[in-house]
PDB file of C-alpha atoms in Angstrom:
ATOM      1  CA  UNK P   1      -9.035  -7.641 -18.442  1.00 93.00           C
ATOM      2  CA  UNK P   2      -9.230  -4.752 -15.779  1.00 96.00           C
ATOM      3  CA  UNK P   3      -7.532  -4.197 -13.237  1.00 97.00           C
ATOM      4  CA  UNK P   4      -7.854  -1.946 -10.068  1.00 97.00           C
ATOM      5  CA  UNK P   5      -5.470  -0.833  -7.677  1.00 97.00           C
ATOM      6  CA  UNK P   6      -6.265   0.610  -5.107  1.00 97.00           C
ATOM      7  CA  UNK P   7      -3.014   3.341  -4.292  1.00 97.00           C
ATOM      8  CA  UNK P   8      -2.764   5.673  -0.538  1.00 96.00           C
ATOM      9  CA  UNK P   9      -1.507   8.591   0.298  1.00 95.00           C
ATOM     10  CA  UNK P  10       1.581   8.746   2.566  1.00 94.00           C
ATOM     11  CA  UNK P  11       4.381  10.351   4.687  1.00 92.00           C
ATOM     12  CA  UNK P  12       7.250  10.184   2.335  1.00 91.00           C
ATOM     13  CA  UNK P  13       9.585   6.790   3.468  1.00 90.00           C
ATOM     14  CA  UNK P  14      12.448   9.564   3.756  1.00 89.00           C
ATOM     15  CA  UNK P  15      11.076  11.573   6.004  1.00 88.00           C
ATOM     16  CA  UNK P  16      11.330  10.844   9.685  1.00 89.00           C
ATOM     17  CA  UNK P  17       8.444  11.244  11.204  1.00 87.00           C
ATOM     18  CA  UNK P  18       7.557  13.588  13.886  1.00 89.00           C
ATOM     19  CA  UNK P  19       4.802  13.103  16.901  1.00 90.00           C
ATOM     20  CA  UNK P  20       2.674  16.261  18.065  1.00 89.00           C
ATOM     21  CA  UNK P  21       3.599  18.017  21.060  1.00 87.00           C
ATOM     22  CA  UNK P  22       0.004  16.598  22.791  1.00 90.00           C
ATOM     23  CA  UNK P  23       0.842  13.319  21.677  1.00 89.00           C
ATOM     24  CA  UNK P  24      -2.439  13.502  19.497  1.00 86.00           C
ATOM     25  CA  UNK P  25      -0.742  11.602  16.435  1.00 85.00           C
ATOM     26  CA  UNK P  26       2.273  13.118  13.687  1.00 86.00           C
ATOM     27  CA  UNK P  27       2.565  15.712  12.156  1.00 87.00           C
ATOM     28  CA  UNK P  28       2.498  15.954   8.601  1.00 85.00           C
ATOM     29  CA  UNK P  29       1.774  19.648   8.612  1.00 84.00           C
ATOM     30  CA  UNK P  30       4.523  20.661   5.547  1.00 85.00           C
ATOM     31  CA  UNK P  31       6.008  17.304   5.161  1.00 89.00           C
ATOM     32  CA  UNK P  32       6.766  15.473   1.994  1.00 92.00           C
ATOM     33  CA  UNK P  33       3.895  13.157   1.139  1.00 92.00           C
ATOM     34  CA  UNK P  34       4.043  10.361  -2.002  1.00 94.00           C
ATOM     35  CA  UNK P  35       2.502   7.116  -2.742  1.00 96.00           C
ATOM     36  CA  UNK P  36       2.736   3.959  -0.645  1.00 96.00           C
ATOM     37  CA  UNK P  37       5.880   2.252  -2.044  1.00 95.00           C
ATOM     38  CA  UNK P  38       4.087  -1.471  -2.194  1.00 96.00           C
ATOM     39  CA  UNK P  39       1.176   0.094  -4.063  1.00 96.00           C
ATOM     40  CA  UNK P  40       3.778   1.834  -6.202  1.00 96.00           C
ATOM     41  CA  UNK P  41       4.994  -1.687  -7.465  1.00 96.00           C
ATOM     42  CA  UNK P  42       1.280  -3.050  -7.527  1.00 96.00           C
ATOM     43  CA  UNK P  43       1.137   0.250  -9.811  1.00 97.00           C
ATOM     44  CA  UNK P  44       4.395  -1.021 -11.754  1.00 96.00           C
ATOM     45  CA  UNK P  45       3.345  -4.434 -12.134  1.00 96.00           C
ATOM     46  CA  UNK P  46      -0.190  -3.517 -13.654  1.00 96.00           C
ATOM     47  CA  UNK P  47       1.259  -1.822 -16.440  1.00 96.00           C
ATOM     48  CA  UNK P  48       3.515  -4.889 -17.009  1.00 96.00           C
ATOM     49  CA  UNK P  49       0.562  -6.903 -17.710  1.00 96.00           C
ATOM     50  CA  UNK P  50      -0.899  -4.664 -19.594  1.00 96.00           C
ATOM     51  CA  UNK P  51       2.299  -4.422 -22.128  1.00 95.00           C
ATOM     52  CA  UNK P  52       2.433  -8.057 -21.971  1.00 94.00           C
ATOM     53  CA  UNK P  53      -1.015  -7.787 -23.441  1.00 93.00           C
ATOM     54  CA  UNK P  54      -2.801  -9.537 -20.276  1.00 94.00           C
ATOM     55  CA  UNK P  55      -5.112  -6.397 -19.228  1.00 94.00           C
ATOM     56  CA  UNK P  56      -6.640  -3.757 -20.981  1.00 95.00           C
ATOM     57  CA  UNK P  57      -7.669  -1.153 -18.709  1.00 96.00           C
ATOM     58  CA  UNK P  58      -6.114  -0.126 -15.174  1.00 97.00           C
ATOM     59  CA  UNK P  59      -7.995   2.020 -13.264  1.00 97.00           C
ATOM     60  CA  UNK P  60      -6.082   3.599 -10.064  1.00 97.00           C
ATOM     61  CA  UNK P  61      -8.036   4.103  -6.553  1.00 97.00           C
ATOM     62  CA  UNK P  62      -7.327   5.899  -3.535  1.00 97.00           C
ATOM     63  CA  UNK P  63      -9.739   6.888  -1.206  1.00 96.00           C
ATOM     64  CA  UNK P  64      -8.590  10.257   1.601  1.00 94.00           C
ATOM     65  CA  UNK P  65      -8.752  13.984   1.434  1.00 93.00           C
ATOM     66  CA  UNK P  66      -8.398  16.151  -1.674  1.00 94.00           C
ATOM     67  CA  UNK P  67      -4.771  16.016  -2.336  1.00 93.00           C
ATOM     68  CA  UNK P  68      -4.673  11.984  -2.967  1.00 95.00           C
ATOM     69  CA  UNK P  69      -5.404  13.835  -6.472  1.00 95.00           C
ATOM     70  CA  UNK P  70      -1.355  14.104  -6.767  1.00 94.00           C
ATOM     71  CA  UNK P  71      -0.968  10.448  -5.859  1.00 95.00           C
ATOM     72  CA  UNK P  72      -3.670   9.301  -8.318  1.00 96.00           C
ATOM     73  CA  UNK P  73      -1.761  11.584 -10.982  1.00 95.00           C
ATOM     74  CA  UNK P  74       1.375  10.057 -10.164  1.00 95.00           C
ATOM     75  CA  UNK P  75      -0.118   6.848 -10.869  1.00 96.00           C
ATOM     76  CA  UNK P  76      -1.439   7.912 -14.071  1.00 96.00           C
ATOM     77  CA  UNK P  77       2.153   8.990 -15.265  1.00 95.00           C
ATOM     78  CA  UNK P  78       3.402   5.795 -14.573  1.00 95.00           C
ATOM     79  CA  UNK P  79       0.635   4.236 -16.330  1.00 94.00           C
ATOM     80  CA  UNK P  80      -2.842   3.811 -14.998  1.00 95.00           C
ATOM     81  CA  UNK P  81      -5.313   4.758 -17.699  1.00 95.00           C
ATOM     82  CA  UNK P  82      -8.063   6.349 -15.100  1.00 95.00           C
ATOM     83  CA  UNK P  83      -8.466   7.221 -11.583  1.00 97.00           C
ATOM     84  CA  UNK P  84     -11.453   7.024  -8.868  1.00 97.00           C
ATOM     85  CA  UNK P  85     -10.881   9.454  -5.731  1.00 97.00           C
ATOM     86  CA  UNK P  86     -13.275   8.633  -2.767  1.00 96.00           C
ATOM     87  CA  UNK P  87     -12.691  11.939  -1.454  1.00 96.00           C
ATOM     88  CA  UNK P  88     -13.386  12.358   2.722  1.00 94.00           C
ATOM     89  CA  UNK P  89     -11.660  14.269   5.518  1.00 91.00           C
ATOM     90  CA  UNK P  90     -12.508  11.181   7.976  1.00 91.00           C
ATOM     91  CA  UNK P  91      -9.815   9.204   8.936  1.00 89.00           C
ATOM     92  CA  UNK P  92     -10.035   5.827   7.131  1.00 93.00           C
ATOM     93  CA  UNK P  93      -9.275   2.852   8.970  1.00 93.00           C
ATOM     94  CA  UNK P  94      -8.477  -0.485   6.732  1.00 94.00           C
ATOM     95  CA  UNK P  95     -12.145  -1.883   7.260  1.00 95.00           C
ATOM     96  CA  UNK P  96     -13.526   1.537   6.403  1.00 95.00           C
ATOM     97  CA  UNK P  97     -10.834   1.278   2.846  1.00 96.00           C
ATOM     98  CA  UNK P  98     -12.106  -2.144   2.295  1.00 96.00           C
ATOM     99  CA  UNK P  99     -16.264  -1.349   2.455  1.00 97.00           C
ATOM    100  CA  UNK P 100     -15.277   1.728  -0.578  1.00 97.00           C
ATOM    101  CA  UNK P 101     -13.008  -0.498  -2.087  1.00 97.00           C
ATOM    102  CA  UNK P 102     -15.614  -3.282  -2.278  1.00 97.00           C
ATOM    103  CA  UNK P 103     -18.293  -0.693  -3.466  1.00 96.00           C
ATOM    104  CA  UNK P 104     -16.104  -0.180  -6.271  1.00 97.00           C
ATOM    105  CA  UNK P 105     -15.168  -3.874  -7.202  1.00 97.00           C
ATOM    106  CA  UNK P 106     -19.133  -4.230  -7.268  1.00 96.00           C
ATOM    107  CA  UNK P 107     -19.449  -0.716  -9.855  1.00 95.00           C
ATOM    108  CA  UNK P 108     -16.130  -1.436 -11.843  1.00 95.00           C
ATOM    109  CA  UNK P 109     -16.041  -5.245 -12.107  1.00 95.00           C
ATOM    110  CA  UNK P 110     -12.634  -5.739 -12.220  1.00 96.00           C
ATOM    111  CA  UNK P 111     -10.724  -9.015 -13.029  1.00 96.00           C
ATOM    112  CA  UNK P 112      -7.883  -8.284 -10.727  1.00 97.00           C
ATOM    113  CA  UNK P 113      -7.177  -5.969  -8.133  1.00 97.00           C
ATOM    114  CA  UNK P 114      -3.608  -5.327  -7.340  1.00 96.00           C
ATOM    115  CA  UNK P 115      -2.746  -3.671  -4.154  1.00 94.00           C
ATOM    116  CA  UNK P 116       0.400  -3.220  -1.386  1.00 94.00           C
ATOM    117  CA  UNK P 117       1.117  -5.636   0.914  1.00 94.00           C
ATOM    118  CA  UNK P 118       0.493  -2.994   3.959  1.00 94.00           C
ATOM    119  CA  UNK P 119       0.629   0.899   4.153  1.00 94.00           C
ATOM    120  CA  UNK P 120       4.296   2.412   5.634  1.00 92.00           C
ATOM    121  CA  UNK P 121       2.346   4.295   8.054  1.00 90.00           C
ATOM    122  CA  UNK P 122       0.270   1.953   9.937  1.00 89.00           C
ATOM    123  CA  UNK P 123       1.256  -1.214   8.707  1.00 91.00           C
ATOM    124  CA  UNK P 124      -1.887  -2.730   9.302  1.00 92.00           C
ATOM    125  CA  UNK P 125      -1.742  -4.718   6.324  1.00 93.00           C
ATOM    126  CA  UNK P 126      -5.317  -5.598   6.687  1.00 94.00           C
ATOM    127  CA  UNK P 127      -7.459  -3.910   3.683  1.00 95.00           C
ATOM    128  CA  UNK P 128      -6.449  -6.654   0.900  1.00 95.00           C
ATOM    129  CA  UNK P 129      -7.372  -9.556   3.107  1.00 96.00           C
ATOM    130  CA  UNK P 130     -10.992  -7.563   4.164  1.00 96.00           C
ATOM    131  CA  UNK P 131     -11.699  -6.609   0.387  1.00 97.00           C
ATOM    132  CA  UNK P 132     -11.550 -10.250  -0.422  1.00 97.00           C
ATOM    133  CA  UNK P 133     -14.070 -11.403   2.305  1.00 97.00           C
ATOM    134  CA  UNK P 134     -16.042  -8.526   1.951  1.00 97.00           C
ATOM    135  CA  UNK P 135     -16.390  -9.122  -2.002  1.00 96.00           C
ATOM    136  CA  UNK P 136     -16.375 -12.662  -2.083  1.00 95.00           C
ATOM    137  CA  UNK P 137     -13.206 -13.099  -3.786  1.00 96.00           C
ATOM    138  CA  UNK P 138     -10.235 -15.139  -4.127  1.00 96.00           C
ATOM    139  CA  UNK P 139      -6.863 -13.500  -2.177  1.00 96.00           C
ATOM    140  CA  UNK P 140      -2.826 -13.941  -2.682  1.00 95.00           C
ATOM    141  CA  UNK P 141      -1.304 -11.954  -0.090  1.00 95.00           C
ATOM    142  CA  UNK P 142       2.758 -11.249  -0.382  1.00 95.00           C
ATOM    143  CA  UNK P 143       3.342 -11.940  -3.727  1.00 95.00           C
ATOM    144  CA  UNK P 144       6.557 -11.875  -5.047  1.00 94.00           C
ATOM    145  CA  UNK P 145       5.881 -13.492  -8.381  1.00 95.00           C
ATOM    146  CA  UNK P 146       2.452 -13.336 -10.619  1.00 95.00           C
ATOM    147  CA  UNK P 147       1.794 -14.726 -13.331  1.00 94.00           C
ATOM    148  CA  UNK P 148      -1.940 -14.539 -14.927  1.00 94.00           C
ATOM    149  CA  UNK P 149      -3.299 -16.833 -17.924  1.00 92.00           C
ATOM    150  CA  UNK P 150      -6.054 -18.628 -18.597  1.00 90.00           C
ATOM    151  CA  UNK P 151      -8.606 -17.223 -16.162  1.00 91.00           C
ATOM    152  CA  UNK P 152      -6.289 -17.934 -13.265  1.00 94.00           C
ATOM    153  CA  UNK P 153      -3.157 -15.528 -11.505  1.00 95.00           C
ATOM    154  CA  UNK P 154      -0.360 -18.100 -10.829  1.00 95.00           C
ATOM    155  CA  UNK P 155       1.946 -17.051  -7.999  1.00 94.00           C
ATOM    156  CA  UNK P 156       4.671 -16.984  -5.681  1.00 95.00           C
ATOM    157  CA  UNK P 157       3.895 -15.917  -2.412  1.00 93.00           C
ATOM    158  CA  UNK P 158       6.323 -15.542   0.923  1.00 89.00           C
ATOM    159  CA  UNK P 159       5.922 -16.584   3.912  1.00 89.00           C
ATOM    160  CA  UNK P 160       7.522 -17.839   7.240  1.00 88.00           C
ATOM    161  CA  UNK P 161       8.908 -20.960   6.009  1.00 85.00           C
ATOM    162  CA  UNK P 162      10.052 -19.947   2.773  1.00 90.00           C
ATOM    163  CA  UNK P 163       8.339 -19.286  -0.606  1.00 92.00           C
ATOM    164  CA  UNK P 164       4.430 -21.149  -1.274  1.00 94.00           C
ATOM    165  CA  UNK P 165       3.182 -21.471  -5.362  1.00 95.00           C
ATOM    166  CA  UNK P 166      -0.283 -21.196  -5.833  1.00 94.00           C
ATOM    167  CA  UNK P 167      -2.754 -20.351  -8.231  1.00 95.00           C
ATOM    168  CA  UNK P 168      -6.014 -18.682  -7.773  1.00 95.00           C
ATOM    169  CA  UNK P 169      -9.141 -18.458  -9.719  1.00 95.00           C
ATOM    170  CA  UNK P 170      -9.897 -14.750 -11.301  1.00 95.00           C
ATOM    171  CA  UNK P 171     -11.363 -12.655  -9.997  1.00 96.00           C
ATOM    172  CA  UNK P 172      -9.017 -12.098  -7.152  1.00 96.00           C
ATOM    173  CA  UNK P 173      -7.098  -9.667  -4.763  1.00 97.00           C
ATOM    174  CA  UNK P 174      -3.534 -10.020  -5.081  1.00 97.00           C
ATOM    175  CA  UNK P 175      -1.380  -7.655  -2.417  1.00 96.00           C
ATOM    176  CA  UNK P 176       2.563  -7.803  -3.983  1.00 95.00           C
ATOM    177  CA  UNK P 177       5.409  -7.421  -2.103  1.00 93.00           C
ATOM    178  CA  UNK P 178       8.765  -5.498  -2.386  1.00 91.00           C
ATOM    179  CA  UNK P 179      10.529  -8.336  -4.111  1.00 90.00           C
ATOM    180  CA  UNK P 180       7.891  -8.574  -7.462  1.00 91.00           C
ATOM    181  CA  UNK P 181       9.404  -5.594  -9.628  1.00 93.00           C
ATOM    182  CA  UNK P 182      11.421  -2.376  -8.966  1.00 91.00           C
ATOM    183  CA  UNK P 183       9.700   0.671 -10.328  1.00 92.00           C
ATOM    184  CA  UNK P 184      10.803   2.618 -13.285  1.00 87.00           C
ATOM    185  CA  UNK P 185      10.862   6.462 -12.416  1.00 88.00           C
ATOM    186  CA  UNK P 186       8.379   8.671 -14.127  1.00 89.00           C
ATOM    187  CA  UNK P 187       9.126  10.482 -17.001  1.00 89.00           C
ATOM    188  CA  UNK P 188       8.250  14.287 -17.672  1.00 91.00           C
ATOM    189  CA  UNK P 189       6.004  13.900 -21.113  1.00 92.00           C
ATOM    190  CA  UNK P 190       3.925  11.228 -19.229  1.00 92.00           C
ATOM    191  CA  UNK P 191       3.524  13.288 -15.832  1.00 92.00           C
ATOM    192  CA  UNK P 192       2.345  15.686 -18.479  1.00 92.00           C
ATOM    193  CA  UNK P 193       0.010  13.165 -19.708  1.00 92.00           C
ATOM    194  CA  UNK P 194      -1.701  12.067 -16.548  1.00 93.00           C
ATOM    195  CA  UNK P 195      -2.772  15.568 -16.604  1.00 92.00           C
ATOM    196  CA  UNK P 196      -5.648  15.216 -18.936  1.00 93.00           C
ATOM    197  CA  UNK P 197      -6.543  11.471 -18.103  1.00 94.00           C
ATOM    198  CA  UNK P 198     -10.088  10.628 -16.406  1.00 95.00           C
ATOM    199  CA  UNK P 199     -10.434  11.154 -12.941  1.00 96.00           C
ATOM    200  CA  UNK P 200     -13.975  10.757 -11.280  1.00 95.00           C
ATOM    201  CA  UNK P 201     -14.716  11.566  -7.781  1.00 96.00           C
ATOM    202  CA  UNK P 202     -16.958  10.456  -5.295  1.00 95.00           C
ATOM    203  CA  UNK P 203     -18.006  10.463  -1.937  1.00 95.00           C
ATOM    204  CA  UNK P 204     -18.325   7.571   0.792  1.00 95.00           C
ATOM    205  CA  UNK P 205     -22.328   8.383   0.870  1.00 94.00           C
ATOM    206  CA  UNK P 206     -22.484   7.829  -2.903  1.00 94.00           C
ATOM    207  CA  UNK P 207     -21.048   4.392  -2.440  1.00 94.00           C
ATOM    208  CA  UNK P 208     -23.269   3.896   0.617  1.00 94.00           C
ATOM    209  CA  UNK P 209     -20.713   3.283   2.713  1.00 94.00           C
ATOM    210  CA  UNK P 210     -20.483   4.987   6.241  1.00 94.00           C
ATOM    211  CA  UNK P 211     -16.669   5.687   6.913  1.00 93.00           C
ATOM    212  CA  UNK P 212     -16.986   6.851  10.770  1.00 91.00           C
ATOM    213  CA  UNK P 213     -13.877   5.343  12.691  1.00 91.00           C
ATOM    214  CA  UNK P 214     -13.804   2.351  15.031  1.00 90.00           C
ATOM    215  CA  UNK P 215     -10.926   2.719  17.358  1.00 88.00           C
ATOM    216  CA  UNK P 216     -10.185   5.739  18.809  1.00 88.00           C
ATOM    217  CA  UNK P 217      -6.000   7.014  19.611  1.00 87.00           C
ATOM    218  CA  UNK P 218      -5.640   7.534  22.928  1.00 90.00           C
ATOM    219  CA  UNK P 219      -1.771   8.862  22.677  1.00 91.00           C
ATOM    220  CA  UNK P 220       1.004   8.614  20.643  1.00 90.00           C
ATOM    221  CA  UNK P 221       5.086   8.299  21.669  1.00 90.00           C
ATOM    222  CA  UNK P 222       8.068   8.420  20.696  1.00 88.00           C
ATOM    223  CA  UNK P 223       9.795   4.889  20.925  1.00 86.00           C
ATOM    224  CA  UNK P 224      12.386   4.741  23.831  1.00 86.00           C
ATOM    225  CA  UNK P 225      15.928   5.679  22.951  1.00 85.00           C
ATOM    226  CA  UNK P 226      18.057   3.181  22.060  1.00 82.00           C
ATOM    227  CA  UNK P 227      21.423   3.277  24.881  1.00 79.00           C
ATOM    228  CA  UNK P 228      25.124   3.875  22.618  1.00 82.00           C
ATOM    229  CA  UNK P 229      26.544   0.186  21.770  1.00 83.00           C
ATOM    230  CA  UNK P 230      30.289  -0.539  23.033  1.00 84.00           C
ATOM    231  CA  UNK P 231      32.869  -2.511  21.896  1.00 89.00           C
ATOM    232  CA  UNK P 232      34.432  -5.175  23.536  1.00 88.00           C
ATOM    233  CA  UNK P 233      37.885  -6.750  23.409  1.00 88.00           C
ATOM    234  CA  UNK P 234      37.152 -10.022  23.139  1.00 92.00           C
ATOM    235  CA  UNK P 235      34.608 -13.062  23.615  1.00 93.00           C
ATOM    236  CA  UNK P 236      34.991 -13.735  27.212  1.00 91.00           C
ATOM    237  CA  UNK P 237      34.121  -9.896  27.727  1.00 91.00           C
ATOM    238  CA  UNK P 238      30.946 -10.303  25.559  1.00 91.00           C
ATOM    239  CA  UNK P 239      29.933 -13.588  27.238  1.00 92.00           C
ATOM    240  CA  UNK P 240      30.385 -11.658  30.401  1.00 90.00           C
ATOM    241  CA  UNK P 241      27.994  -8.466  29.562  1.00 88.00           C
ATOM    242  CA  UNK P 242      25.075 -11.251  27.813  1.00 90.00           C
ATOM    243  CA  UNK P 243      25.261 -12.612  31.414  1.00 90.00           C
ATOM    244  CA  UNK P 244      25.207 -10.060  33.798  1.00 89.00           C
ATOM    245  CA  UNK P 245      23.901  -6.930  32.052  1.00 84.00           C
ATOM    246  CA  UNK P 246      21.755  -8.138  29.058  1.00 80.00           C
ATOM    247  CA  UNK P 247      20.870 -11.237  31.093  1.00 83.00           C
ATOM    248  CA  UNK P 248      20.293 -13.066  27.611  1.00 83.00           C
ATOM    249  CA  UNK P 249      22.382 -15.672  28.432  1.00 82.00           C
TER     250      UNK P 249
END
């Protein structure tokens, strides 16, 4: 069985991010950049089902500008046996992801593709749920649980109400959640190793898909500041400022 997963390319979760002084976007000029922590663990859990026996081949994806190279590496030293870069300087919104990301489903014929729940930097968590309309497929979205045998991926999913079981037919899109695995840290020989693995390259035209953006940012702010909380000295005085100065009461 193969499996794709599809990895991005973002700020660091350590870093606090910045806006531009013409409120144009942030700035990520000299700041720490790494993988998307929920495709790190769709990462992770790919090369548990690959000890387990369960897949054979995991080939990593990312599609941005040149230096996504580092995060396909990175997922090649943790254990990804190739890598596909859809290199572009265009800004990739998650339907513009989701048409390359189909293209490649169609070229690469995976059983499974594993990705993140959503992106840390513009949580759209929207690509998953496109790929699998766009390619036809079946979809588990915030998995916290998988299981796959017998042609089918059994799992445990979250949502509102609590946790939901289900099993879908392969292939499928599965996006995993925080909660499925913690990822081991990556060891120096296999860093190394990702080195000399496979990694093709192509372009959006060579997939014949057109990558030109949609929506267009119009400005970009800083959230408000939060005003210092206070302590009070004792229920009646927090009643009394829920009242009359939160008005939440």
């Amino acid at each position: 069985m193969k499996i794709l997963v599809p990895v991005k390319r973002v700020v660091d979760y350590n870093v606090k991010v910045r806006v531009k002084s013409d409120q144009s976007g942030v700035d990520i000029a000299n700041v720490k950049m790494s993988m998307n922590p929920f495709d790190e663990i769709a990462v992770e859990e790919a090369v548990r089902l690959k000890e387990k026996g369960v897949a054979t081949e995991i080939v990593a994806v990312s599609c941005g500008v040149a230096a996504c190279q580092e995060t396909l590496r990175t997922a090649m030293a943790i254990g990804a046996d190739r890598a596909i870069l859809v290199e572009t300087d265009v800004a990739l919104e998650p339907l513009a992801v989701a048409k390359l990301l189909k293209a490649l489903v169609d070229r690469e014929q995976p059983q499974l593709v594993l990705l993140g729940t959503q992106a840390i930097d513009d949580d759209s968590n929207q690509t998953g749920q496109m790929l699998a309309a766009l390619a036809g497929l079946a979809q588990a979205t915030f998995v916290s649980k998988l299981e796959v045998a017998d042609g089918k991926a059994s799992v445990v999913r979250e949502v509102d109400g609590g946790l939901e079981t289900i099993a879908v037919t392969l292939p499928a899109v599965v996006t995993v959640d925080l909660r499925l695995n913690e990822p081991l840290y990556v060891t120096l020989p296999n860093i190394m190793k990702a080195k000399k693995k496979q990694l093709d390259k192509f372009a959006p035209a060579d997939l014949g898909v057109d990558p030109a953006p949609r929506l267009k940012t119009l400005k970009v702010t800083d959230p408000p500041e939060r005003a210092a909380g206070i302590i009070v000295e004792d229920v009646a005085a927090l009643v009394d400022k829920l009242k009359n100065e939160a008005k939440v009461i």
